[in-house]
Amino acid sequence: MKEKLTGRVHRFGDNISTDLICPGKYFHLRSNIPELAKHTLEDADREFTKKMMPGDFVVAGENFGCGSSREHAPIIIKEVGAGAVLAKSFARIFFRNAINIGFLVMECNTDDLNDGDELIIKPSEGIIKDITAGKDIKSAPLMNKMLDILNAGGFKEYVMKTS
Amino acid sequence: MRQNITEKIISAHAGKDVKAGEVVFVDVDWALVQDGTGPLTMDVINDMGKGVNNPSKNCIFLDHASPSSKFELSDSHNKLRENAEKYGMDLNEVGYGICHQVMAEEKVRPGQLVVGADSHTCTAGAFGAFASGFGSTDIAVAMATDRIWLKVPPAIKVEFTGKLHRPSTAKDVILSLIGKLSARGATYKSLEFTAEAPSSLSMESRLTICNMVIEAGAKNGIMEADGRTLEYLKYERPQEDAKDYNLYRSDPEVDYEEVISIDLSGITPQVALPHSVDNVKPVSDIDEAIKIDQAFIGTCTGGRIEDLKTAAEVLNGKKIKKGVRLIVTPASARIYKRALKEGLLEIFMESGAMIGTPGCGPCAGIQGGILGSGERCISAANRNFKGRMGCTDSYIYLASPSTVAASALDGVITAAG
Ligand code: SF4
């Protein structure tokens, strides 16, 4: 896990489903991640992949990633270069999948994070600095088990290292 | 230590007594993948290079693209067939049925622990089993090692009193509960259902209710096995011995995070309006005429024999509205054959419906029955997220199979009489 992440906010609302993140109509592209990733979050914001710069953050409200178990949802958000997803709350399977692929997800109060804000994040301290608004936000700590998995680079890597 | 049923099943699989909040490794009785999540699971298993521990516990289902609608999906199917062969895992072919339905018909036993790379794996909780959905990597590790880690969930108890009255069904019960809880009201939690008169709820109804707990974010839904469960199992699997089942019960006076009481006799037909499953209203409260283009009866929520029977009762001898397409997709080949024998398919055909291959049908926008721009569909499925049925600019309304059938006859959303 990187010590420090910097990037801009791409703002989304509540209940962003896995169908909005990774639409079922591209089901056949799941074996082709670069192609699939061109449609990341397409049904929530058609311009997202054009605006997205490597390192930027996906920021949302409650229940991010609700719906299906498709691991491709966090995989393509990672693939387009997002540094992390920040949300007020996550759906259980999405959260676990993100950690399992070694992708940072942080639960925090995102109410004051606005589209375009510059953020500096220190994952190990759980601190999110909103440079634009001049405000600090604290994220909920990750379960130890999840930290270990994240530090190993993902669950596959964790299992290969530990057994 | 007083424990609820979920804690007891997890304890039995963790080899020690657990309580809500603990993180434990558990032994897995069944691990499943489908054609959307399975190829990635196989990649992870192959990368780890340890093979699979006990292939007889692992099940692969080719159900989401059934039959395949694109060459890429056919290639994915072949990849799963090759890996099934390589590791000796059970492969359920295209047309055999939706994973959760086949698990119910053939595999899950009371007291077991089931994990699957499909969010509706929770369906199996209807047997008094612990069942939950995970992603491809978690299931790859479960298949390779027969174990998975999880946090024991806190429980919400949902007590049913009274009896359902026609035309209301289990689908109306769970829609109304999700409307109350919201789409995240049970996130990370267990929803434990009890009934004053448990035998009044058929196994089909229990499967429908447990199927949709994920729509409130829950980790698992569970109902204790009883006489009705054993009857179902005896009918579906005469070769099994009931002595092999582990019937767990929650201890009296266990604490629940919350207790919700629902009087089944007060449940009326419900509909979830676009684009969220918790946007629930009684059908009787809809005052405008909502015209529909397509009606769909099927899926792991509403494609069981009981669902087809209630829909056929509504459609019997009548014709669907001109301009409406009605798709009926039995959830499994077993159901298809029964519906054929009982004359249900003929009733559907006579009404103007078309019958799909057993599998997920158009539920997730992958094949056969994708909506067009601006179209409205009333569906017996479990999700109405924007774009779910293949078109961003379309509208999905969720209801019971009988409401779907009645709406197909009228051309506007309406409950059966
Ligand atoms: S029928 Fe629909 S909800 Fe059920 S497993 Fe298939 S795609 Fe998922």
Coordinates of C-alpha atoms and ligand atoms in Angstrom, one line a residue:
Chain A
M1 CA 0.0 0.0 0.0
K2 CA 1.3 3.5 -0.9
E3 CA 2.1 5.9 1.9
K4 CA 0.5 8.9 0.2
L5 CA -2.1 9.2 -2.6
T6 CA -3.0 12.4 -4.4
G7 CA -5.8 13.1 -6.9
R8 CA -9.1 14.8 -7.6
V9 CA -12.6 13.8 -6.6
H10 CA -15.1 12.4 -9.0
R11 CA -18.4 12.7 -7.2
F12 CA -21.2 10.1 -7.3
G13 CA -24.4 9.8 -5.2
D14 CA -26.0 7.0 -3.1
N15 CA -26.7 3.4 -4.1
I16 CA -24.2 3.2 -7.0
S17 CA -25.0 -0.4 -8.1
T18 CA -22.6 -2.9 -9.7
D19 CA -24.9 -2.6 -12.7
L20 CA -24.0 1.2 -12.9
I21 CA -20.3 0.4 -12.4
C22 CA -20.0 -2.6 -14.7
P23 CA -23.2 -3.0 -16.8
G24 CA -24.5 -6.5 -17.6
K25 CA -24.7 -5.6 -21.2
Y26 CA -20.9 -5.9 -21.3
F27 CA -21.0 -9.3 -19.6
H28 CA -19.2 -10.8 -22.6
L29 CA -16.2 -8.4 -22.1
R30 CA -15.4 -9.8 -18.6
S31 CA -12.6 -11.8 -20.1
N32 CA -11.1 -8.6 -21.6
I33 CA -10.5 -6.2 -18.7
P34 CA -9.0 -3.3 -20.8
E35 CA -12.1 -3.3 -23.1
L36 CA -14.5 -3.7 -20.1
A37 CA -12.8 -0.9 -18.3
K38 CA -13.7 1.5 -21.1
H39 CA -17.3 1.3 -19.7
T40 CA -16.5 1.9 -16.1
L41 CA -19.3 3.7 -14.3
E42 CA -20.8 4.4 -17.7
D43 CA -24.4 4.2 -16.6
A44 CA -23.8 6.6 -13.7
D45 CA -21.7 9.2 -15.6
R46 CA -21.1 8.7 -19.3
E47 CA -18.1 11.0 -19.3
F48 CA -16.3 9.4 -16.3
T49 CA -13.6 7.5 -18.1
K50 CA -12.8 10.6 -20.2
K51 CA -12.5 12.9 -17.2
M52 CA -10.7 10.4 -15.0
M53 CA -6.9 10.9 -14.5
P54 CA -4.7 8.2 -13.0
G55 CA -4.7 8.6 -9.2
D56 CA -8.1 10.3 -9.0
F57 CA -10.7 9.1 -6.5
V58 CA -14.2 7.8 -6.9
V59 CA -16.2 9.4 -4.1
A60 CA -19.8 8.4 -3.3
G61 CA -22.5 8.4 -0.7
E62 CA -24.2 5.4 0.9
N63 CA -24.2 1.8 -0.2
F64 CA -21.6 2.0 -3.0
G65 CA -21.3 -1.2 -5.0
C66 CA -24.7 -2.7 -4.1
G67 CA -26.0 -5.6 -6.1
S68 CA -24.1 -8.4 -7.7
S69 CA -21.0 -10.2 -6.6
R70 CA -19.1 -9.3 -9.8
E71 CA -15.5 -8.7 -8.8
H72 CA -15.1 -7.0 -12.1
A73 CA -16.7 -3.9 -10.6
P74 CA -13.7 -3.0 -8.4
I75 CA -11.4 -4.5 -11.0
I76 CA -12.3 -2.0 -13.7
I77 CA -12.3 1.0 -11.3
K78 CA -8.8 -0.1 -10.4
E79 CA -8.0 -0.6 -14.1
V80 CA -8.9 2.9 -15.1
G81 CA -6.3 4.1 -12.5
A82 CA -8.4 5.2 -9.6
G83 CA -6.4 5.6 -6.4
A84 CA -9.3 4.5 -4.1
V85 CA -13.1 4.6 -3.7
L86 CA -14.3 6.7 -0.7
A87 CA -17.9 6.3 0.4
K88 CA -20.1 6.8 3.4
S89 CA -20.9 3.1 3.3
F90 CA -20.3 0.2 1.0
A91 CA -22.2 -2.9 0.1
R92 CA -20.6 -5.9 1.8
I93 CA -19.5 -8.0 -1.2
F94 CA -18.1 -5.0 -3.1
F95 CA -16.0 -3.9 -0.1
R96 CA -14.6 -7.4 0.3
N97 CA -13.9 -7.8 -3.4
A98 CA -12.0 -4.5 -3.5
I99 CA -9.7 -5.5 -0.7
N100 CA -9.3 -9.0 -2.2
I101 CA -7.9 -7.4 -5.4
G102 CA -5.6 -5.1 -3.4
F103 CA -7.6 -2.0 -4.1
L104 CA -8.1 0.7 -1.4
V105 CA -11.7 1.4 -0.2
M106 CA -12.3 3.9 2.6
E107 CA -15.4 4.4 4.6
C108 CA -15.7 8.0 5.7
N109 CA -18.1 10.9 5.8
T110 CA -17.9 12.1 2.2
D111 CA -20.6 14.8 2.5
D112 CA -18.2 17.7 2.1
L113 CA -16.1 16.2 -0.6
N114 CA -17.0 18.0 -3.9
D115 CA -16.5 17.1 -7.5
G116 CA -13.0 18.3 -8.5
D117 CA -11.6 18.8 -5.0
E118 CA -7.9 17.9 -4.6
L119 CA -7.2 15.2 -2.0
I120 CA -4.2 13.9 -0.3
I121 CA -4.8 10.5 1.4
K122 CA -2.5 8.8 3.9
P123 CA -4.1 5.3 3.9
S124 CA -2.2 3.9 6.9
E125 CA -3.3 6.8 9.1
G126 CA -6.8 6.8 7.7
I127 CA -6.5 10.6 7.0
I128 CA -8.1 12.3 4.0
K129 CA -7.0 15.9 3.4
D130 CA -9.2 18.0 1.2
I131 CA -6.8 20.6 -0.1
T132 CA -9.4 22.6 -1.9
A133 CA -11.7 22.9 1.0
G134 CA -8.9 23.0 3.6
K135 CA -10.5 20.2 5.7
D136 CA -9.4 16.8 7.1
I137 CA -11.6 13.8 7.3
K138 CA -10.9 10.5 9.1
S139 CA -11.8 7.2 7.7
A140 CA -13.1 4.2 9.6
P141 CA -10.2 1.8 10.4
L142 CA -10.0 -1.4 8.4
M143 CA -10.3 -4.8 10.0
N144 CA -6.8 -6.3 10.7
K145 CA -7.4 -9.2 8.4
M146 CA -8.3 -6.8 5.6
L147 CA -5.2 -4.7 6.2
D148 CA -3.0 -7.8 5.9
I149 CA -4.7 -8.8 2.6
L150 CA -4.3 -5.2 1.3
N151 CA -0.6 -5.1 2.3
A152 CA 0.0 -8.4 0.5
G153 CA -1.4 -6.9 -2.6
G154 CA -4.6 -8.9 -2.6
F155 CA -6.1 -12.2 -1.3
K156 CA -4.5 -14.4 -3.9
E157 CA -1.1 -13.0 -3.1
Y158 CA -1.8 -13.3 0.6
V159 CA -2.7 -16.9 0.4
M160 CA 0.3 -17.7 -1.8
K161 CA 2.6 -16.0 0.8
T162 CA 1.1 -17.4 3.9
S163 CA 0.5 -21.1 3.0
Chain B
M1 CA -23.6 -19.6 25.5
R2 CA -26.9 -18.7 23.9
Q3 CA -26.7 -18.6 20.2
N4 CA -28.9 -17.9 17.2
I5 CA -29.1 -20.4 14.3
T6 CA -26.5 -18.5 12.2
E7 CA -24.0 -18.5 15.1
K8 CA -24.6 -22.2 15.7
I9 CA -24.0 -23.2 12.1
I10 CA -20.9 -21.0 11.9
S11 CA -19.6 -22.5 15.2
A12 CA -20.1 -26.0 13.8
H13 CA -18.0 -25.1 10.8
A14 CA -15.4 -23.1 12.7
G15 CA -14.7 -25.9 15.2
K16 CA -15.4 -23.5 18.2
D17 CA -18.2 -21.5 19.6
V18 CA -18.5 -18.1 18.0
K19 CA -20.6 -15.0 18.5
A20 CA -21.5 -12.0 16.4
G21 CA -18.5 -9.8 15.6
E22 CA -15.9 -12.6 15.6
V23 CA -13.7 -13.1 12.6
V24 CA -13.2 -16.9 11.9
F25 CA -12.2 -19.4 9.3
V26 CA -14.9 -21.9 8.5
D27 CA -15.1 -25.1 6.6
V28 CA -17.2 -24.9 3.5
D29 CA -19.7 -27.6 2.4
W30 CA -20.5 -26.1 -1.0
A31 CA -18.7 -23.5 -3.2
L32 CA -20.3 -22.4 -6.4
V33 CA -19.5 -20.2 -9.4
Q34 CA -21.5 -19.2 -12.4
D35 CA -20.5 -18.3 -16.0
G36 CA -20.0 -14.6 -15.1
T37 CA -17.8 -15.1 -12.1
G38 CA -16.4 -18.5 -12.7
P39 CA -13.8 -17.7 -15.4
L40 CA -12.0 -15.3 -13.0
T41 CA -12.2 -17.9 -10.2
M42 CA -10.5 -20.4 -12.4
D43 CA -7.7 -17.9 -13.3
V44 CA -7.1 -17.4 -9.5
I45 CA -7.1 -21.2 -8.8
N46 CA -4.7 -21.8 -11.7
D47 CA -2.4 -18.9 -10.6
M48 CA -2.3 -20.2 -7.1
G49 CA -1.2 -23.6 -8.5
K50 CA -2.4 -25.7 -5.7
G51 CA -5.4 -27.3 -7.5
V52 CA -8.6 -27.8 -5.6
N53 CA -9.0 -29.6 -2.3
N54 CA -12.2 -31.4 -2.7
P55 CA -13.8 -31.1 -6.2
S56 CA -17.0 -32.8 -5.2
K57 CA -17.9 -29.7 -3.1
N58 CA -17.4 -27.3 -6.0
C59 CA -20.2 -26.6 -8.5
I60 CA -20.0 -24.7 -11.7
F61 CA -23.1 -23.4 -13.4
L62 CA -23.6 -22.2 -17.0
D63 CA -26.7 -20.3 -16.3
H64 CA -26.4 -16.6 -17.0
A65 CA -25.9 -16.9 -20.7
S66 CA -28.2 -19.9 -21.3
P67 CA -27.8 -20.5 -24.2
S68 CA -24.8 -18.2 -25.0
S69 CA -25.6 -15.0 -26.9
K70 CA -22.1 -14.0 -27.9
F71 CA -19.0 -15.9 -28.9
E72 CA -17.0 -14.4 -26.0
L73 CA -19.5 -16.0 -23.6
S74 CA -19.2 -19.3 -25.5
D75 CA -15.5 -19.1 -25.0
S76 CA -16.0 -18.5 -21.3
H77 CA -18.3 -21.5 -21.1
N78 CA -15.5 -23.6 -22.8
K79 CA -13.0 -22.3 -20.3
L80 CA -15.2 -23.5 -17.4
R81 CA -15.8 -26.9 -19.1
E82 CA -12.1 -27.4 -19.5
N83 CA -11.4 -26.4 -15.8
A84 CA -14.2 -28.6 -14.6
E85 CA -12.7 -31.5 -16.5
K86 CA -9.2 -30.7 -15.3
Y87 CA -10.1 -30.6 -11.6
G88 CA -13.0 -33.1 -11.6
M89 CA -15.5 -30.5 -10.6
D90 CA -19.3 -30.7 -11.1
L91 CA -20.4 -28.8 -14.2
N92 CA -24.0 -28.0 -14.7
E93 CA -24.6 -27.4 -18.4
V94 CA -26.4 -24.6 -20.2
G95 CA -30.1 -25.2 -19.9
Y96 CA -29.9 -27.2 -16.7
G97 CA -31.0 -24.3 -14.5
I98 CA -30.1 -21.3 -12.4
C99 CA -27.4 -22.1 -9.8
H100 CA -29.5 -21.2 -6.8
Q101 CA -32.4 -23.3 -8.0
V102 CA -30.3 -26.4 -8.7
M103 CA -28.6 -26.0 -5.3
A104 CA -32.1 -26.1 -3.8
E105 CA -33.2 -29.1 -5.8
E106 CA -30.2 -31.2 -5.5
K107 CA -27.5 -30.1 -3.1
V108 CA -28.0 -27.9 0.0
R109 CA -28.9 -29.6 3.2
P110 CA -30.1 -28.2 6.5
G111 CA -27.2 -27.0 8.7
Q112 CA -24.7 -26.7 5.9
L113 CA -22.4 -23.8 5.0
V114 CA -22.7 -22.6 1.4
V115 CA -20.6 -19.9 -0.3
G116 CA -20.9 -18.8 -3.9
A117 CA -19.6 -16.3 -6.4
D118 CA -23.1 -15.0 -6.9
S119 CA -24.8 -12.5 -4.6
H120 CA -28.0 -14.5 -4.4
T121 CA -26.3 -17.5 -2.9
C122 CA -28.2 -16.5 0.2
T123 CA -31.2 -18.2 -1.3
A124 CA -30.1 -21.5 0.3
G125 CA -30.7 -20.1 3.8
A126 CA -34.3 -21.3 3.3
F127 CA -33.1 -24.8 4.3
G128 CA -31.8 -23.7 7.7
A129 CA -28.3 -23.4 6.2
F130 CA -25.8 -20.6 6.3
A131 CA -25.4 -19.3 2.8
S132 CA -23.7 -16.1 1.5
G133 CA -22.4 -14.5 -1.7
F134 CA -18.8 -13.6 -2.3
G135 CA -16.5 -12.5 -5.2
S136 CA -14.5 -14.7 -7.5
T137 CA -11.3 -14.6 -5.5
D138 CA -12.9 -15.5 -2.2
I139 CA -14.5 -18.5 -3.9
A140 CA -11.3 -19.5 -5.7
V141 CA -9.6 -19.7 -2.2
A142 CA -12.7 -21.6 -0.9
M143 CA -12.5 -24.1 -3.8
A144 CA -8.8 -24.5 -3.4
T145 CA -8.8 -24.9 0.4
D146 CA -12.4 -25.8 1.4
R147 CA -12.2 -22.8 3.8
I148 CA -13.2 -19.2 3.9
W149 CA -12.9 -16.4 6.4
L150 CA -15.9 -14.4 7.6
K151 CA -17.1 -12.1 10.3
V152 CA -20.0 -13.6 12.2
P153 CA -23.0 -11.2 11.5
P154 CA -25.3 -9.7 14.1
A155 CA -28.9 -10.8 13.5
I156 CA -32.2 -9.0 12.9
K157 CA -35.2 -11.2 13.7
V158 CA -38.2 -11.0 11.4
E159 CA -41.3 -12.6 12.9
F160 CA -44.2 -13.4 10.6
T161 CA -47.6 -13.7 12.1
G162 CA -50.9 -14.5 10.5
K163 CA -51.3 -16.0 7.0
L164 CA -51.0 -14.7 3.5
H165 CA -54.1 -14.1 1.5
R166 CA -54.4 -14.4 -2.3
P167 CA -53.3 -12.8 -4.5
S168 CA -50.4 -11.9 -2.2
T169 CA -47.3 -14.1 -2.3
A170 CA -43.9 -14.4 -0.7
K171 CA -42.6 -11.9 -3.2
D172 CA -45.0 -9.2 -1.8
V173 CA -43.7 -10.1 1.7
I174 CA -40.1 -9.6 0.9
L175 CA -40.7 -6.5 -1.2
S176 CA -42.6 -4.9 1.6
L177 CA -39.8 -5.8 4.1
I178 CA -37.1 -4.3 1.8
G179 CA -39.3 -1.2 1.4
K180 CA -39.2 -0.9 5.2
L181 CA -35.5 -1.8 5.7
S182 CA -34.2 0.1 2.7
A183 CA -31.6 -1.2 0.3
R184 CA -28.9 -1.0 2.9
G185 CA -30.9 -1.6 6.1
A186 CA -29.5 -5.0 6.8
T187 CA -25.9 -4.5 5.4
Y188 CA -23.5 -7.0 7.0
K189 CA -26.3 -8.6 9.0
S190 CA -28.2 -11.8 9.2
L191 CA -32.0 -11.7 8.6
E192 CA -33.5 -14.5 10.6
F193 CA -37.1 -15.3 9.7
T194 CA -39.5 -17.1 12.0
A195 CA -43.2 -17.7 11.5
E196 CA -46.1 -18.3 13.9
A197 CA -47.3 -21.0 11.6
P198 CA -44.1 -22.0 9.8
S199 CA -45.8 -24.7 7.8
S200 CA -47.9 -22.1 6.1
L201 CA -44.9 -20.9 4.2
S202 CA -44.0 -23.3 1.3
M203 CA -40.4 -24.0 0.5
E204 CA -40.8 -22.0 -2.7
S205 CA -41.9 -19.0 -0.6
R206 CA -39.0 -19.4 1.7
L207 CA -36.5 -19.6 -1.1
T208 CA -38.0 -16.4 -2.6
I209 CA -37.7 -14.6 0.7
C210 CA -34.2 -15.7 1.5
N211 CA -33.2 -14.9 -2.1
M212 CA -33.9 -11.3 -1.7
V213 CA -32.2 -10.5 1.6
I214 CA -29.2 -9.3 -0.3
E215 CA -31.4 -6.6 -1.7
A216 CA -31.4 -5.1 1.8
G217 CA -27.6 -5.7 2.0
A218 CA -27.8 -8.7 4.3
K219 CA -25.0 -11.2 4.6
N220 CA -27.4 -14.1 4.9
G221 CA -31.1 -14.9 5.3
I222 CA -32.1 -17.9 7.3
M223 CA -35.2 -20.0 8.3
E224 CA -35.1 -23.0 10.5
A225 CA -35.8 -26.3 8.8
D226 CA -39.1 -27.9 9.8
G227 CA -41.5 -30.6 8.6
R228 CA -42.2 -28.7 5.4
T229 CA -38.4 -28.5 4.6
L230 CA -38.1 -32.3 5.1
E231 CA -41.1 -33.0 2.9
Y232 CA -39.6 -30.9 0.1
L233 CA -36.2 -32.6 0.4
K234 CA -37.8 -36.1 0.4
Y235 CA -39.7 -35.2 -2.7
E236 CA -36.8 -33.6 -4.6
R237 CA -34.1 -36.0 -3.3
P238 CA -35.7 -39.4 -2.3
Q239 CA -32.2 -40.9 -2.2
E240 CA -31.1 -38.8 0.8
D241 CA -31.5 -39.8 4.4
A242 CA -33.0 -37.2 6.7
K243 CA -30.7 -38.5 9.5
D244 CA -27.8 -36.8 7.7
Y245 CA -29.4 -33.3 8.1
N246 CA -28.4 -31.0 10.9
L247 CA -31.4 -29.2 12.2
Y248 CA -30.2 -26.1 14.1
R249 CA -32.5 -23.9 16.1
S250 CA -31.9 -20.5 17.7
D251 CA -31.8 -20.7 21.5
P252 CA -34.7 -19.1 23.3
E253 CA -34.0 -15.6 24.6
V254 CA -31.1 -14.8 22.4
D255 CA -30.6 -11.1 21.8
Y256 CA -31.3 -9.7 18.4
E257 CA -30.2 -6.3 17.2
E258 CA -33.8 -5.6 16.2
V259 CA -37.0 -7.5 16.0
I260 CA -39.4 -6.8 13.2
S261 CA -42.9 -8.2 13.2
I262 CA -44.9 -8.6 10.0
D263 CA -48.5 -9.6 9.9
L264 CA -48.8 -11.7 6.7
S265 CA -52.6 -11.2 6.6
G266 CA -52.1 -7.5 6.0
I267 CA -49.7 -7.9 3.0
T268 CA -51.2 -6.7 -0.3
P269 CA -49.6 -7.0 -3.8
Q270 CA -46.5 -4.8 -3.9
V271 CA -44.3 -3.3 -6.7
A272 CA -40.8 -1.8 -6.6
L273 CA -40.6 1.1 -8.9
P274 CA -37.5 2.1 -11.0
H275 CA -34.6 2.3 -10.3
S276 CA -34.3 0.9 -6.8
V277 CA -35.6 -2.2 -5.1
D278 CA -36.6 -0.3 -2.0
N279 CA -38.8 2.1 -3.9
V280 CA -41.8 -0.1 -2.9
K281 CA -45.5 0.7 -3.1
P282 CA -48.7 -1.3 -2.8
V283 CA -50.0 -1.8 -6.3
S284 CA -53.3 -0.3 -5.1
D285 CA -51.5 3.0 -4.4
I286 CA -50.5 3.5 -8.0
D287 CA -52.9 5.9 -9.4
E288 CA -51.6 6.5 -12.9
A289 CA -51.8 3.8 -15.6
I290 CA -48.2 2.5 -16.1
K291 CA -48.1 1.0 -19.6
I292 CA -45.8 -1.9 -20.0
D293 CA -43.9 -3.3 -23.1
Q294 CA -42.6 -6.5 -21.6
A295 CA -43.5 -8.8 -18.8
F296 CA -41.1 -11.4 -17.4
I297 CA -41.7 -14.4 -15.2
G298 CA -38.6 -16.3 -14.2
T299 CA -35.3 -16.0 -12.3
C300 CA -34.0 -17.4 -9.0
T301 CA -36.7 -15.2 -7.3
G302 CA -39.8 -15.9 -9.4
G303 CA -39.2 -18.8 -11.7
R304 CA -40.1 -21.8 -9.5
I305 CA -43.0 -24.2 -10.0
E306 CA -45.3 -22.4 -7.5
D307 CA -44.6 -19.1 -9.3
L308 CA -45.5 -20.6 -12.7
K309 CA -48.7 -22.1 -11.2
T310 CA -49.9 -18.8 -9.8
A311 CA -49.1 -17.1 -13.0
A312 CA -50.9 -19.8 -15.1
E313 CA -54.0 -19.4 -12.9
V314 CA -54.2 -15.8 -13.8
L315 CA -53.5 -16.4 -17.5
N316 CA -55.6 -19.5 -17.9
G317 CA -57.9 -19.1 -21.0
K318 CA -57.0 -15.4 -21.5
K319 CA -54.9 -13.5 -24.0
I320 CA -52.2 -11.1 -23.1
K321 CA -52.6 -7.5 -24.3
K322 CA -51.6 -6.8 -27.9
G323 CA -48.3 -5.0 -28.0
V324 CA -47.0 -6.7 -24.7
R325 CA -44.4 -9.4 -24.8
L326 CA -44.6 -12.0 -22.0
I327 CA -41.5 -14.1 -21.4
V328 CA -41.7 -17.1 -19.1
T329 CA -38.4 -18.8 -18.2
P330 CA -38.5 -21.7 -15.8
A331 CA -35.7 -21.5 -13.3
S332 CA -34.5 -25.1 -14.0
A333 CA -34.9 -28.0 -16.3
R334 CA -36.7 -29.9 -13.6
I335 CA -39.3 -27.1 -13.3
Y336 CA -39.6 -26.9 -17.0
K337 CA -40.5 -30.6 -17.2
R338 CA -43.0 -30.3 -14.4
A339 CA -44.6 -27.3 -16.0
L340 CA -44.9 -29.2 -19.2
K341 CA -46.4 -32.2 -17.5
E342 CA -48.9 -30.1 -15.6
G343 CA -50.0 -28.2 -18.7
L344 CA -48.7 -24.9 -17.5
L345 CA -46.6 -24.3 -20.6
E346 CA -49.6 -24.8 -22.8
I347 CA -51.6 -22.2 -20.8
F348 CA -48.7 -19.8 -21.3
M349 CA -48.4 -20.4 -25.0
E350 CA -52.2 -20.1 -25.4
S351 CA -52.1 -16.8 -23.7
G352 CA -49.5 -15.5 -26.2
A353 CA -46.4 -15.9 -24.0
M354 CA -43.1 -17.3 -25.1
I355 CA -41.1 -19.9 -23.1
G356 CA -37.3 -19.4 -22.5
T357 CA -34.5 -21.9 -21.9
P358 CA -34.0 -22.6 -18.2
G359 CA -31.5 -20.2 -16.8
C360 CA -31.4 -16.5 -15.9
G361 CA -33.2 -15.3 -19.0
P362 CA -33.2 -11.6 -19.5
C363 CA -32.7 -10.8 -15.8
A364 CA -29.3 -9.3 -16.0
G365 CA -29.4 -7.9 -19.6
I366 CA -27.2 -10.6 -21.0
Q367 CA -29.6 -12.4 -23.4
G368 CA -33.0 -13.0 -24.8
G369 CA -35.4 -10.1 -23.8
I370 CA -33.2 -7.1 -23.6
L371 CA -35.3 -3.9 -23.3
G372 CA -35.3 -1.0 -25.8
S373 CA -35.0 2.7 -25.1
G374 CA -37.8 4.1 -23.0
E375 CA -39.4 0.6 -22.5
R376 CA -41.0 -0.5 -19.4
C377 CA -40.9 -4.1 -18.1
I378 CA -42.7 -5.7 -15.2
S379 CA -40.6 -8.5 -13.8
A380 CA -40.7 -11.3 -11.2
A381 CA -37.0 -10.8 -10.7
N382 CA -35.1 -9.3 -7.8
R383 CA -33.3 -6.2 -9.2
N384 CA -34.5 -3.1 -11.0
F385 CA -31.2 -1.1 -11.1
K386 CA -30.9 1.3 -13.9
G387 CA -29.6 -0.6 -17.0
R388 CA -30.1 -4.0 -15.4
M389 CA -32.0 -5.5 -18.3
G390 CA -29.5 -4.2 -20.9
C391 CA -30.7 -0.7 -21.7
T392 CA -29.8 2.4 -19.6
D393 CA -32.8 4.2 -20.7
S394 CA -35.5 1.7 -19.7
Y395 CA -37.6 1.0 -16.6
I396 CA -38.0 -2.1 -14.5
Y397 CA -40.9 -2.7 -12.1
L398 CA -40.6 -5.7 -9.7
A399 CA -43.6 -7.6 -8.6
S400 CA -44.9 -11.1 -7.9
P401 CA -45.5 -13.6 -10.7
S402 CA -49.2 -13.2 -10.4
T403 CA -49.0 -9.4 -10.6
V404 CA -46.7 -9.8 -13.6
A405 CA -49.3 -12.1 -15.3
A406 CA -52.2 -9.8 -14.5
S407 CA -50.3 -6.8 -15.9
A408 CA -49.5 -8.7 -19.1
L409 CA -53.2 -9.3 -19.6
D410 CA -54.1 -5.6 -19.0
G411 CA -51.0 -4.0 -20.6
V412 CA -50.7 -1.7 -17.5
I413 CA -49.5 -2.6 -14.0
T414 CA -52.2 -4.2 -12.1
A415 CA -52.7 -6.9 -9.4
A416 CA -54.5 -10.1 -10.0
G417 CA -58.1 -10.1 -8.8
Ligands
SF4_1 S1 -31.7 -15.1 -12.2 FE1 -31.0 -13.0 -12.1 S2 -30.5 -12.6 -10.0 FE2 -30.8 -14.8 -10.2 S3 -28.7 -15.6 -10.5 FE3 -29.5 -15.2 -12.5 S4 -28.9 -13.1 -13.1 FE4 -28.6 -13.4 -10.9

